[in-house]
mmCIF file of C-alpha atoms in Angstrom:
data_model
loop_
_atom_site.group_PDB
_atom_site.id
_atom_site.type_symbol
_atom_site.label_atom_id
_atom_site.label_comp_id
_atom_site.label_asym_id
_atom_site.label_seq_id
_atom_site.Cartn_x
_atom_site.Cartn_y
_atom_site.Cartn_z
ATOM 1 C CA MET P 1 -3.663 6.924 17.240
ATOM 2 C CA SER P 2 -0.497 7.577 17.651
ATOM 3 C CA THR P 3 0.617 10.726 15.310
ATOM 4 C CA SER P 4 2.959 8.685 13.057
ATOM 5 C CA GLU P 5 0.516 5.669 12.058
ATOM 6 C CA LYS P 6 -1.658 8.284 10.136
ATOM 7 C CA PRO P 7 1.308 9.714 8.066
ATOM 8 C CA THR P 8 2.223 6.379 6.550
ATOM 9 C CA ASN P 9 -1.197 5.340 6.233
ATOM 10 C CA GLU P 10 -1.794 8.392 3.579
ATOM 11 C CA SER P 11 2.011 7.717 2.215
ATOM 12 C CA LEU P 12 -0.329 3.977 1.495
ATOM 13 C CA ARG P 13 -2.726 5.962 -0.576
ATOM 14 C CA GLN P 14 -0.029 8.142 -2.509
ATOM 15 C CA LEU P 15 1.256 5.573 -3.486
ATOM 16 C CA MET P 16 -2.084 2.872 -4.940
ATOM 17 C CA GLU P 17 -3.438 6.766 -6.565
ATOM 18 C CA ARG P 18 0.203 7.338 -7.821
ATOM 19 C CA HIS P 19 0.600 4.069 -9.191
ATOM 20 C CA GLY P 20 -2.994 3.297 -10.112
ATOM 21 C CA LEU P 21 -2.499 0.406 -7.063
ATOM 22 C CA ASN P 22 -6.305 -1.033 -5.113
ATOM 23 C CA GLN P 23 -6.986 -2.943 -2.005
ATOM 24 C CA SER P 24 -6.397 -6.219 -4.175
ATOM 25 C CA HIS P 25 -3.468 -4.961 -5.265
ATOM 26 C CA VAL P 26 -1.836 -3.882 -1.928
ATOM 27 C CA ALA P 27 -3.158 -7.122 0.341
ATOM 28 C CA THR P 28 -1.739 -9.544 -3.442
ATOM 29 C CA LEU P 29 1.479 -7.054 -3.474
ATOM 30 C CA THR P 30 2.069 -7.841 0.299
ATOM 31 C CA GLY P 31 -0.088 -10.457 1.396
ATOM 32 C CA TYR P 32 -2.155 -9.618 3.822
ATOM 33 C CA SER P 33 -5.798 -10.321 3.711
ATOM 34 C CA VAL P 34 -8.377 -7.768 2.283
ATOM 35 C CA GLU P 35 -9.863 -7.479 4.866
ATOM 36 C CA THR P 36 -6.741 -5.704 6.603
ATOM 37 C CA VAL P 37 -5.901 -3.730 3.590
ATOM 38 C CA LYS P 38 -9.043 -2.792 3.764
ATOM 39 C CA GLY P 39 -8.673 -1.775 7.361
ATOM 40 C CA TRP P 40 -5.791 0.516 6.558
ATOM 41 C CA PHE P 41 -8.424 2.768 5.078
ATOM 42 C CA ALA P 42 -10.574 2.632 7.302
ATOM 43 C CA SER P 43 -11.491 6.161 9.806
ATOM 44 C CA PRO P 44 -9.665 6.255 12.218
ATOM 45 C CA ASP P 45 -12.485 6.375 14.555
ATOM 46 C CA SER P 46 -13.137 3.363 13.450
ATOM 47 C CA THR P 47 -12.819 -0.638 14.956
ATOM 48 C CA ARG P 48 -11.810 -1.756 11.922
ATOM 49 C CA TYR P 49 -8.842 1.253 11.350
ATOM 50 C CA ARG P 50 -5.501 -0.394 11.691
ATOM 51 C CA ALA P 51 -1.516 1.589 11.498
ATOM 52 C CA VAL P 52 -0.460 0.520 7.889
ATOM 53 C CA ARG P 53 3.594 -1.073 9.663
ATOM 54 C CA LYS P 54 6.009 1.186 7.348
ATOM 55 C CA PRO P 55 7.840 -2.988 6.660
ATOM 56 C CA VAL P 56 4.784 -2.503 4.827
ATOM 57 C CA LEU P 57 5.079 0.520 3.094
ATOM 58 C CA GLU P 58 8.122 0.106 2.268
ATOM 59 C CA SER P 59 7.073 -4.075 0.736
ATOM 60 C CA VAL P 60 4.904 -1.809 -0.828
ATOM 61 C CA ARG P 61 6.637 0.611 -2.975
ATOM 62 C CA ARG P 62 9.751 -2.543 -3.919
ATOM 63 C CA ALA P 63 7.228 -4.223 -5.088
ATOM 64 C CA ILE P 64 6.233 -1.911 -7.168
ATOM 65 C CA GLU P 65 10.366 -0.691 -8.289
ATOM 66 C CA LEU P 66 10.662 -4.653 -9.180
ATOM 67 C CA GLY P 67 7.159 -4.463 -11.401
ATOM 68 C CA GLU P 68 8.185 -5.747 -14.505
ATOM 69 C CA HIS P 69 7.269 -8.511 -12.369
ATOM 70 C CA TYR P 70 3.858 -8.479 -10.487
ATOM 71 C CA LYS P 71 1.935 -8.868 -13.780
ATOM 72 C CA LEU P 72 -0.864 -6.387 -11.353
ATOM 73 C CA GLU P 73 -3.517 -5.580 -14.346
ATOM 74 C CA GLY P 74 -3.733 -1.569 -14.034
ATOM 75 C CA VAL P 75 -0.690 -1.183 -12.458
ATOM 76 C CA LYS P 76 2.037 1.387 -13.249
ATOM 77 C CA THR P 77 5.371 0.888 -12.510
ATOM 78 C CA PRO P 78 8.522 2.460 -12.640
ATOM 79 C CA LYS P 79 10.276 2.641 -16.217
ATOM 80 C CA ALA P 80 13.984 0.795 -16.238
ATOM 81 C CA LYS P 81 16.518 2.805 -15.925
ATOM 82 C CA SER P 82 18.940 2.346 -19.216
#
């Protein structure tokens, strides 16, 4: 694992915690399977481990910003700017 992988996976984990996302939400927002998303949270020593690519992280951030278009139960979206 390179040093750039862990921060991206950890950034996704923090983003999920902050906005109440679960792995199913992330799968829906990214178009990846739940099994792939689970791999992002596997131990780096596991054969299931997968690194999160930066474009995936950015797509989740954009989806949260556009949260009113995604009716995902329990997801905390930013308030609209007036």
